[in-house]
mmCIF file of C-alpha atoms in Angstrom:
data_model
loop_
_atom_site.group_PDB
_atom_site.id
_atom_site.type_symbol
_atom_site.label_atom_id
_atom_site.label_comp_id
_atom_site.label_asym_id
_atom_site.label_seq_id
_atom_site.Cartn_x
_atom_site.Cartn_y
_atom_site.Cartn_z
ATOM 1 C CA MET A 1 -5.131 87.803 11.577
ATOM 2 C CA THR A 2 -6.757 87.890 14.990
ATOM 3 C CA ASN A 3 -9.856 85.696 14.793
ATOM 4 C CA PRO A 4 -9.194 82.003 15.617
ATOM 5 C CA ARG A 5 -12.679 81.126 14.323
ATOM 6 C CA ALA A 6 -12.209 82.592 10.858
ATOM 7 C CA ASP A 7 -12.940 80.342 7.865
ATOM 8 C CA ARG A 8 -9.342 80.628 6.640
ATOM 9 C CA VAL A 9 -8.068 79.458 10.020
ATOM 10 C CA ARG A 10 -10.396 76.457 9.958
ATOM 11 C CA ASP A 11 -9.316 75.597 6.410
ATOM 12 C CA VAL A 12 -5.682 75.506 7.461
ATOM 13 C CA ALA A 13 -6.424 73.485 10.596
ATOM 14 C CA LYS A 14 -8.282 70.848 8.541
ATOM 15 C CA LEU A 15 -4.987 69.913 6.862
ATOM 16 C CA ALA A 16 -4.134 67.978 10.006
ATOM 17 C CA GLN A 17 -6.636 65.431 8.631
ATOM 18 C CA ARG A 18 -5.513 63.047 5.916
ATOM 19 C CA SER A 19 -8.765 63.314 3.976
ATOM 20 C CA ALA A 20 -8.382 67.070 3.641
ATOM 21 C CA ARG A 21 -4.721 66.726 2.624
ATOM 22 C CA MET A 22 -5.549 64.185 -0.075
ATOM 23 C CA ARG A 23 -8.448 66.239 -1.412
ATOM 24 C CA ARG A 24 -6.523 69.510 -1.578
ATOM 25 C CA GLY A 25 -2.996 68.266 -2.272
ATOM 26 C CA LEU A 26 -1.615 70.371 0.569
ATOM 27 C CA PHE A 27 0.034 69.798 3.957
ATOM 28 C CA LEU A 28 1.352 71.763 6.932
ATOM 29 C CA ALA A 29 4.939 72.562 7.864
ATOM 30 C CA GLU A 30 4.809 73.773 11.458
ATOM 31 C CA GLY A 31 7.582 75.386 13.455
ATOM 32 C CA PRO A 32 10.669 77.398 12.461
ATOM 33 C CA GLN A 33 12.775 74.478 11.238
ATOM 34 C CA ALA A 34 10.198 72.848 8.985
ATOM 35 C CA ALA A 35 8.941 76.202 7.698
ATOM 36 C CA ARG A 36 12.490 77.404 6.990
ATOM 37 C CA GLU A 37 13.366 74.326 4.909
ATOM 38 C CA ALA A 38 10.055 74.565 3.066
ATOM 39 C CA LEU A 39 10.687 78.223 2.261
ATOM 40 C CA ARG A 40 14.265 77.524 1.167
ATOM 41 C CA LEU A 41 13.034 74.906 -1.278
ATOM 42 C CA ASP A 42 10.277 77.269 -2.379
ATOM 43 C CA ALA A 43 12.929 79.903 -3.144
ATOM 44 C CA GLN A 44 14.864 77.373 -5.226
ATOM 45 C CA VAL A 45 11.726 76.578 -7.190
ATOM 46 C CA ALA A 46 11.165 80.306 -7.770
ATOM 47 C CA ASP A 47 14.784 80.796 -8.883
ATOM 48 C CA ALA A 48 14.441 77.946 -11.377
ATOM 49 C CA ASP A 49 11.562 79.896 -12.936
ATOM 50 C CA ASP A 50 10.189 76.832 -14.682
ATOM 51 C CA GLY A 51 6.654 78.143 -14.629
ATOM 52 C CA GLY A 52 5.486 75.560 -12.102
ATOM 53 C CA PRO A 53 3.512 76.333 -8.951
ATOM 54 C CA ARG A 54 5.325 77.498 -5.838
ATOM 55 C CA LEU A 55 5.815 74.963 -3.059
ATOM 56 C CA VAL A 56 4.655 77.213 -0.209
ATOM 57 C CA THR A 57 1.215 78.669 -0.841
ATOM 58 C CA GLU A 58 0.596 80.449 2.493
ATOM 59 C CA VAL A 59 2.655 81.482 5.517
ATOM 60 C CA TYR A 60 1.234 82.508 8.893
ATOM 61 C CA ALA A 61 3.578 83.738 11.606
ATOM 62 C CA SER A 62 3.655 85.747 14.797
ATOM 63 C CA ALA A 63 5.664 88.944 15.018
ATOM 64 C CA ALA A 64 7.659 87.449 17.899
ATOM 65 C CA CYS A 65 8.681 84.436 15.795
ATOM 66 C CA LEU A 66 9.824 86.573 12.887
ATOM 67 C CA GLU A 67 11.774 88.829 15.216
ATOM 68 C CA ARG A 68 13.512 85.822 16.766
ATOM 69 C CA TYR A 69 14.428 84.282 13.386
ATOM 70 C CA PRO A 70 15.531 87.044 10.974
ATOM 71 C CA GLU A 71 16.439 84.586 8.197
ATOM 72 C CA LEU A 72 13.006 83.041 8.472
ATOM 73 C CA GLU A 73 11.378 86.440 8.216
ATOM 74 C CA ALA A 74 13.362 87.240 5.056
ATOM 75 C CA LEU A 75 12.353 83.946 3.459
ATOM 76 C CA ALA A 76 8.722 84.344 4.461
ATOM 77 C CA ARG A 77 8.482 87.884 3.104
ATOM 78 C CA ALA A 78 10.221 86.871 -0.127
ATOM 79 C CA ASN A 79 7.601 84.151 -0.583
ATOM 80 C CA GLY A 80 4.979 86.873 -0.863
ATOM 81 C CA THR A 81 2.142 85.160 1.027
ATOM 82 C CA LEU A 82 3.108 86.044 4.611
ATOM 83 C CA ARG A 83 0.312 86.987 6.971
ATOM 84 C CA LEU A 84 0.963 88.088 10.536
ATOM 85 C CA ALA A 85 -1.174 86.176 13.009
ATOM 86 C CA THR A 86 -1.777 86.210 16.740
ATOM 87 C CA GLU A 87 -0.726 83.350 18.973
ATOM 88 C CA GLY A 88 -4.397 82.405 19.310
ATOM 89 C CA VAL A 89 -4.801 82.069 15.551
ATOM 90 C CA LEU A 90 -1.622 80.002 15.240
ATOM 91 C CA ALA A 91 -2.760 77.739 18.087
ATOM 92 C CA ALA A 92 -6.029 77.128 16.238
ATOM 93 C CA MET A 93 -4.162 76.268 13.028
ATOM 94 C CA ALA A 94 -1.414 74.112 14.478
ATOM 95 C CA ASP A 95 -1.497 70.413 15.259
ATOM 96 C CA THR A 96 0.853 70.822 18.227
ATOM 97 C CA VAL A 97 -0.082 71.539 21.845
ATOM 98 C CA ASN A 98 2.525 74.304 22.017
ATOM 99 C CA PRO A 99 2.685 76.084 18.636
ATOM 100 C CA GLN A 100 6.058 77.530 17.647
ATOM 101 C CA GLY A 101 4.949 80.719 15.998
ATOM 102 C CA ILE A 102 4.795 79.833 12.306
ATOM 103 C CA VAL A 103 2.783 77.594 9.977
ATOM 104 C CA ALA A 104 3.476 77.149 6.265
ATOM 105 C CA VAL A 105 0.917 75.603 3.927
ATOM 106 C CA CYS A 106 2.745 73.574 1.278
ATOM 107 C CA ARG A 107 1.932 71.707 -1.896
ATOM 108 C CA GLN A 108 2.602 67.983 -1.705
ATOM 109 C CA LEU A 109 5.940 67.129 -3.266
ATOM 110 C CA ASP A 110 6.211 63.336 -3.530
ATOM 111 C CA VAL A 111 7.542 61.986 -6.812
ATOM 112 C CA SER A 112 6.999 58.850 -8.880
ATOM 113 C CA LEU A 113 9.147 55.733 -8.599
ATOM 114 C CA ALA A 114 10.113 56.126 -12.256
ATOM 115 C CA GLU A 115 11.461 59.602 -11.546
ATOM 116 C CA VAL A 116 13.591 58.284 -8.682
ATOM 117 C CA LEU A 117 14.988 55.376 -10.691
ATOM 118 C CA ASN A 118 15.762 57.595 -13.673
ATOM 119 C CA ARG A 119 18.179 59.509 -11.454
ATOM 120 C CA GLY A 120 20.321 56.420 -10.895
ATOM 121 C CA PRO A 121 20.061 56.158 -7.104
ATOM 122 C CA ARG A 122 22.716 54.302 -5.114
ATOM 123 C CA LEU A 123 21.107 54.297 -1.674
ATOM 124 C CA VAL A 124 17.374 53.978 -1.050
ATOM 125 C CA SER A 125 15.401 53.573 2.166
ATOM 126 C CA VAL A 126 12.146 51.604 1.921
ATOM 127 C CA LEU A 127 9.541 51.776 4.678
ATOM 128 C CA CYS A 128 7.428 48.611 4.613
ATOM 129 C CA ARG A 129 4.239 49.274 6.571
ATOM 130 C CA VAL A 130 5.994 51.575 9.060
ATOM 131 C CA GLN A 131 3.035 53.167 10.793
ATOM 132 C CA ASP A 132 4.363 55.327 13.602
ATOM 133 C CA PRO A 133 4.765 58.958 12.446
ATOM 134 C CA GLY A 134 7.790 59.506 14.674
ATOM 135 C CA ASN A 135 9.589 56.418 13.371
ATOM 136 C CA ALA A 136 8.831 57.311 9.773
ATOM 137 C CA GLY A 137 10.140 60.812 10.268
ATOM 138 C CA THR A 138 13.264 59.528 12.002
ATOM 139 C CA ILE A 139 14.028 57.146 9.127
ATOM 140 C CA LEU A 140 13.540 59.877 6.540
ATOM 141 C CA ARG A 141 15.787 62.195 8.555
ATOM 142 C CA ALA A 142 18.436 59.469 8.858
ATOM 143 C CA ALA A 143 18.229 58.837 5.113
ATOM 144 C CA ASP A 144 18.826 62.522 4.493
ATOM 145 C CA ALA A 145 21.787 62.599 6.876
ATOM 146 C CA ALA A 146 23.314 59.484 5.294
ATOM 147 C CA GLY A 147 23.037 61.008 1.838
ATOM 148 C CA ALA A 148 20.412 58.565 0.577
ATOM 149 C CA ASP A 149 18.942 59.311 -2.823
ATOM 150 C CA ALA A 150 15.319 58.497 -2.020
ATOM 151 C CA VAL A 151 12.852 57.219 0.558
ATOM 152 C CA ILE A 152 9.972 54.965 -0.466
ATOM 153 C CA PHE A 153 6.794 54.420 1.558
ATOM 154 C CA THR A 154 5.039 51.192 0.639
ATOM 155 C CA GLU A 155 1.308 50.589 0.881
ATOM 156 C CA GLY A 156 0.188 50.464 4.500
ATOM 157 C CA SER A 157 2.807 52.933 5.723
ATOM 158 C CA VAL A 158 2.005 56.160 7.524
ATOM 159 C CA ASP A 159 1.256 59.235 5.452
ATOM 160 C CA PRO A 160 4.529 61.220 5.228
ATOM 161 C CA TYR A 161 2.421 64.411 5.257
ATOM 162 C CA ASN A 162 1.051 63.587 8.711
ATOM 163 C CA PRO A 163 1.955 66.663 10.816
ATOM 164 C CA LYS A 164 3.809 64.499 13.350
ATOM 165 C CA THR A 165 5.847 62.874 10.589
ATOM 166 C CA VAL A 166 6.675 66.237 9.045
ATOM 167 C CA ARG A 167 7.871 67.576 12.409
ATOM 168 C CA SER A 168 9.949 64.496 13.184
ATOM 169 C CA THR A 169 11.817 64.809 9.882
ATOM 170 C CA ALA A 170 13.212 68.131 11.185
ATOM 171 C CA GLY A 171 13.087 69.596 7.685
ATOM 172 C CA SER A 172 14.500 66.575 5.858
ATOM 173 C CA LEU A 173 11.157 66.037 4.126
ATOM 174 C CA PHE A 174 12.202 68.926 1.880
ATOM 175 C CA HIS A 175 15.653 67.503 1.114
ATOM 176 C CA VAL A 176 15.103 63.905 -0.033
ATOM 177 C CA PRO A 177 12.856 62.732 -2.909
ATOM 178 C CA PHE A 178 10.212 60.328 -1.640
ATOM 179 C CA VAL A 179 7.638 58.016 -3.148
ATOM 180 C CA ILE A 180 4.401 56.918 -1.505
ATOM 181 C CA GLY A 181 1.979 54.017 -1.872
ATOM 182 C CA THR A 182 4.155 51.520 -3.757
ATOM 183 C CA ASP A 183 3.564 47.773 -3.872
ATOM 184 C CA SER A 184 6.493 45.933 -2.243
ATOM 185 C CA ALA A 185 6.737 43.078 -4.744
ATOM 186 C CA ALA A 186 6.547 45.333 -7.797
ATOM 187 C CA LEU A 187 9.042 47.687 -6.164
ATOM 188 C CA ALA A 188 11.622 44.929 -5.664
ATOM 189 C CA GLU A 189 11.374 43.950 -9.329
ATOM 190 C CA GLU A 190 11.880 47.523 -10.493
ATOM 191 C CA LEU A 191 14.804 48.062 -8.138
ATOM 192 C CA ARG A 192 16.594 44.990 -9.457
ATOM 193 C CA ALA A 193 15.864 45.974 -13.041
ATOM 194 C CA ALA A 194 17.623 49.254 -12.244
ATOM 195 C CA GLY A 195 20.669 47.410 -10.895
ATOM 196 C CA ILE A 196 19.882 48.031 -7.237
ATOM 197 C CA GLY A 197 20.281 45.211 -4.710
ATOM 198 C CA VAL A 198 17.735 44.703 -1.944
ATOM 199 C CA LEU A 199 18.626 44.103 1.708
ATOM 200 C CA ALA A 200 16.165 43.418 4.519
ATOM 201 C CA ALA A 201 16.939 44.730 7.996
ATOM 202 C CA ASP A 202 15.937 41.724 10.102
ATOM 203 C CA GLY A 203 16.882 41.058 13.703
ATOM 204 C CA TYR A 204 16.753 37.309 12.973
ATOM 205 C CA GLY A 205 18.795 37.525 9.787
ATOM 206 C CA THR A 206 21.820 35.259 9.435
ATOM 207 C CA VAL A 207 23.882 37.852 7.575
ATOM 208 C CA ASP A 208 25.782 40.063 10.002
ATOM 209 C CA LEU A 209 26.075 43.752 9.178
ATOM 210 C CA ASP A 210 29.551 43.887 10.706
ATOM 211 C CA ALA A 211 30.672 41.085 8.399
ATOM 212 C CA LEU A 212 29.392 42.973 5.354
ATOM 213 C CA GLN A 213 31.273 46.076 6.452
ATOM 214 C CA ASP A 214 34.455 44.065 7.013
ATOM 215 C CA GLU A 215 34.166 42.484 3.557
ATOM 216 C CA SER A 216 33.653 45.892 1.985
ATOM 217 C CA ALA A 217 36.687 47.291 3.794
ATOM 218 C CA GLY A 218 38.725 44.275 2.657
ATOM 219 C CA ARG A 219 37.842 44.900 -0.974
ATOM 220 C CA ARG A 220 38.758 48.540 -0.585
ATOM 221 C CA LEU A 221 42.157 47.653 0.863
ATOM 222 C CA ALA A 222 42.769 45.159 -1.936
ATOM 223 C CA ASP A 223 42.009 47.847 -4.509
ATOM 224 C CA LEU A 224 44.519 50.174 -2.870
ATOM 225 C CA ARG A 225 47.401 47.693 -3.005
ATOM 226 C CA PRO A 226 50.079 48.677 -5.542
ATOM 227 C CA GLY A 227 49.905 46.695 -8.767
ATOM 228 C CA GLU A 228 46.326 45.510 -8.245
ATOM 229 C CA ALA A 229 43.683 46.757 -10.623
ATOM 230 C CA SER A 230 40.542 48.142 -9.066
ATOM 231 C CA GLY A 231 37.135 46.964 -10.123
ATOM 232 C CA GLY A 232 34.583 48.851 -12.122
ATOM 233 C CA ASP A 233 32.827 51.965 -10.954
ATOM 234 C CA ASN A 234 29.541 50.178 -10.367
ATOM 235 C CA PRO A 235 30.087 46.776 -8.697
ATOM 236 C CA ASP A 236 27.433 44.135 -8.897
ATOM 237 C CA PRO A 237 25.568 43.958 -5.567
ATOM 238 C CA ALA A 238 26.242 40.232 -5.403
ATOM 239 C CA SER A 239 29.949 40.521 -6.051
ATOM 240 C CA ALA A 240 31.936 39.343 -3.053
ATOM 241 C CA GLY A 241 35.224 40.418 -4.649
ATOM 242 C CA GLU A 242 38.640 38.878 -4.052
ATOM 243 C CA ALA A 243 38.306 39.358 -0.315
ATOM 244 C CA ALA A 244 35.688 36.611 -0.084
ATOM 245 C CA PRO A 245 36.890 33.627 -2.139
ATOM 246 C CA GLU A 246 34.692 31.287 -0.117
ATOM 247 C CA ALA A 247 31.510 32.757 -1.612
ATOM 248 C CA THR A 248 29.504 30.513 -3.906
ATOM 249 C CA SER A 249 28.106 31.432 -7.300
ATOM 250 C CA SER A 250 24.942 32.598 -5.511
ATOM 251 C CA PRO A 251 26.357 34.939 -2.861
ATOM 252 C CA HIS A 252 22.948 36.261 -1.802
ATOM 253 C CA ARG A 253 21.988 32.894 -0.321
ATOM 254 C CA GLU A 254 21.849 32.777 3.456
ATOM 255 C CA GLU A 255 24.410 29.933 3.403
ATOM 256 C CA ALA A 256 26.951 32.298 1.831
ATOM 257 C CA PRO A 257 26.411 35.627 3.594
ATOM 258 C CA SER A 258 28.111 38.026 1.240
ATOM 259 C CA TYR A 259 26.980 41.245 -0.395
ATOM 260 C CA ALA A 260 28.902 44.175 -1.850
ATOM 261 C CA LEU A 261 27.795 46.856 0.566
ATOM 262 C CA GLU A 262 29.364 49.550 -1.599
ATOM 263 C CA ALA A 263 27.026 48.675 -4.480
ATOM 264 C CA PRO A 264 23.679 50.404 -5.162
ATOM 265 C CA THR A 265 21.362 49.195 -2.404
ATOM 266 C CA ALA A 266 17.795 49.537 -1.187
ATOM 267 C CA TRP A 267 17.169 48.735 2.488
ATOM 268 C CA LEU A 268 13.792 47.359 3.605
ATOM 269 C CA PHE A 269 12.642 48.412 7.092
ATOM 270 C CA GLY A 270 9.564 46.763 8.585
ATOM 271 C CA ASN A 271 6.570 47.453 10.759
ATOM 272 C CA GLU A 272 7.285 48.393 14.379
ATOM 273 C CA ALA A 273 5.343 45.527 15.951
ATOM 274 C CA GLN A 274 5.555 42.819 13.282
ATOM 275 C CA GLY A 275 8.781 43.596 11.453
ATOM 276 C CA LEU A 276 8.995 42.531 7.831
ATOM 277 C CA SER A 277 6.498 39.916 6.697
ATOM 278 C CA ASP A 278 7.635 36.609 5.197
ATOM 279 C CA ALA A 279 6.642 37.933 1.785
ATOM 280 C CA GLU A 280 8.685 41.098 2.274
ATOM 281 C CA LEU A 281 11.668 39.146 3.557
ATOM 282 C CA GLY A 282 11.429 36.945 0.493
ATOM 283 C CA LEU A 283 11.984 39.982 -1.720
ATOM 284 C CA ALA A 284 15.451 40.631 -0.331
ATOM 285 C CA ASP A 285 18.811 39.382 -1.564
ATOM 286 C CA ALA A 286 19.888 38.956 2.057
ATOM 287 C CA ARG A 287 18.419 39.308 5.540
ATOM 288 C CA VAL A 288 20.834 41.441 7.520
ATOM 289 C CA ALA A 289 20.977 41.693 11.309
ATOM 290 C CA VAL A 290 22.497 44.608 13.198
ATOM 291 C CA PRO A 291 24.630 42.967 15.912
ATOM 292 C CA ILE A 292 23.614 43.703 19.493
ATOM 293 C CA TYR A 293 26.506 43.604 21.944
ATOM 294 C CA GLY A 294 24.576 44.454 25.105
ATOM 295 C CA ASP A 295 21.450 43.059 26.720
ATOM 296 C CA ALA A 296 18.852 44.933 24.649
ATOM 297 C CA GLU A 297 16.366 42.576 23.047
ATOM 298 C CA SER A 298 16.115 44.577 19.831
ATOM 299 C CA LEU A 299 16.516 47.977 18.234
ATOM 300 C CA ASN A 300 13.828 50.493 17.420
ATOM 301 C CA VAL A 301 13.230 50.527 13.659
ATOM 302 C CA GLY A 302 14.408 54.112 13.401
ATOM 303 C CA THR A 303 17.678 53.290 15.162
ATOM 304 C CA ALA A 304 18.240 50.154 13.101
ATOM 305 C CA ALA A 305 17.566 52.090 9.906
ATOM 306 C CA THR A 306 20.126 54.719 10.871
ATOM 307 C CA VAL A 307 22.821 52.087 11.482
ATOM 308 C CA CYS A 308 22.097 50.257 8.216
ATOM 309 C CA LEU A 309 21.942 53.368 6.057
ATOM 310 C CA TYR A 310 25.190 54.704 7.453
ATOM 311 C CA ALA A 311 26.891 51.346 6.894
ATOM 312 C CA SER A 312 25.989 51.504 3.208
ATOM 313 C CA ALA A 313 26.803 55.196 2.939
ATOM 314 C CA ARG A 314 30.250 54.687 4.460
ATOM 315 C CA ALA A 315 31.016 51.744 2.175
ATOM 316 C CA GLN A 316 29.878 53.661 -0.903
ATOM 317 C CA ARG A 317 31.891 56.741 -0.050
ATOM 318 C CA ARG A 318 35.047 54.867 0.858
ATOM 319 C CA GLY A 319 34.746 52.413 -1.993
ATOM 320 C CA ARG A 320 35.085 52.886 -5.701
ATOM 321 C CA PRO A 321 33.948 56.138 -7.340
ATOM 322 C CA THR A 322 30.169 56.150 -7.495
ATOM 323 C CA ARG A 323 29.360 59.019 -9.827
#
């Protein structure tokens, strides 16, 4: 393809707009990393041979890009929709100022909340009105790295198919199941019904994340002592265990900051400027603060999410068997 003004080029470029994405059920994966992960998932779908539509519907790439990334070329040619394009055509299609030589058009792949819960998730990241594409992508990428089972975008959050969000996930969009457009209150009810506790990441919270990690480590050490029976495979989120005898019968209360971090957990992360609303905070079993040891006033939501997700992931992997 050599004509940047061709109708096909304009059709692809329109997917940078949310209205076009919603109408057509498609989105763009730009750059070698995003396109590679999209094509890998597309190949898995093809191997499954379940009769469903392929994930990647079109691939446009420059000869230079394919020469530089042989694996990417093999995946793109195996997909069967590869079209060679000039740099001018790719620049007209791409959302970026400096295109990276390849654009893949993909079918949207979000799933329902019921599908996520049916899989028995143990670690879930919930974005409550997170509106910055870069932050949203960072949280999804962190969730992928921490081994989270799902990411949920509540109403008012950025579109995960926004080209900037897709790029900032660095391919993780194609690794982690995600749900979009959920109502926060209804979500909290369904999470609890599925046996998943809810924690709010809140800089003003009175529950200290370090304390939760220490309690979890204490329970793990107690389980490893000779002659002591370990607990069940799926601890109640509210269980403080033998390491926290001071906990009351309602351990989620702020007065008794205790929570079994190794238990199935959903973390709520709030809006960049406003944080979590009072209503959203009220949905949580505990409001958890990441301790700040230096002079920084606060943490970026993406950074805070990374710390919280890894704290849960570490507790779950070092704790009792989870699967």
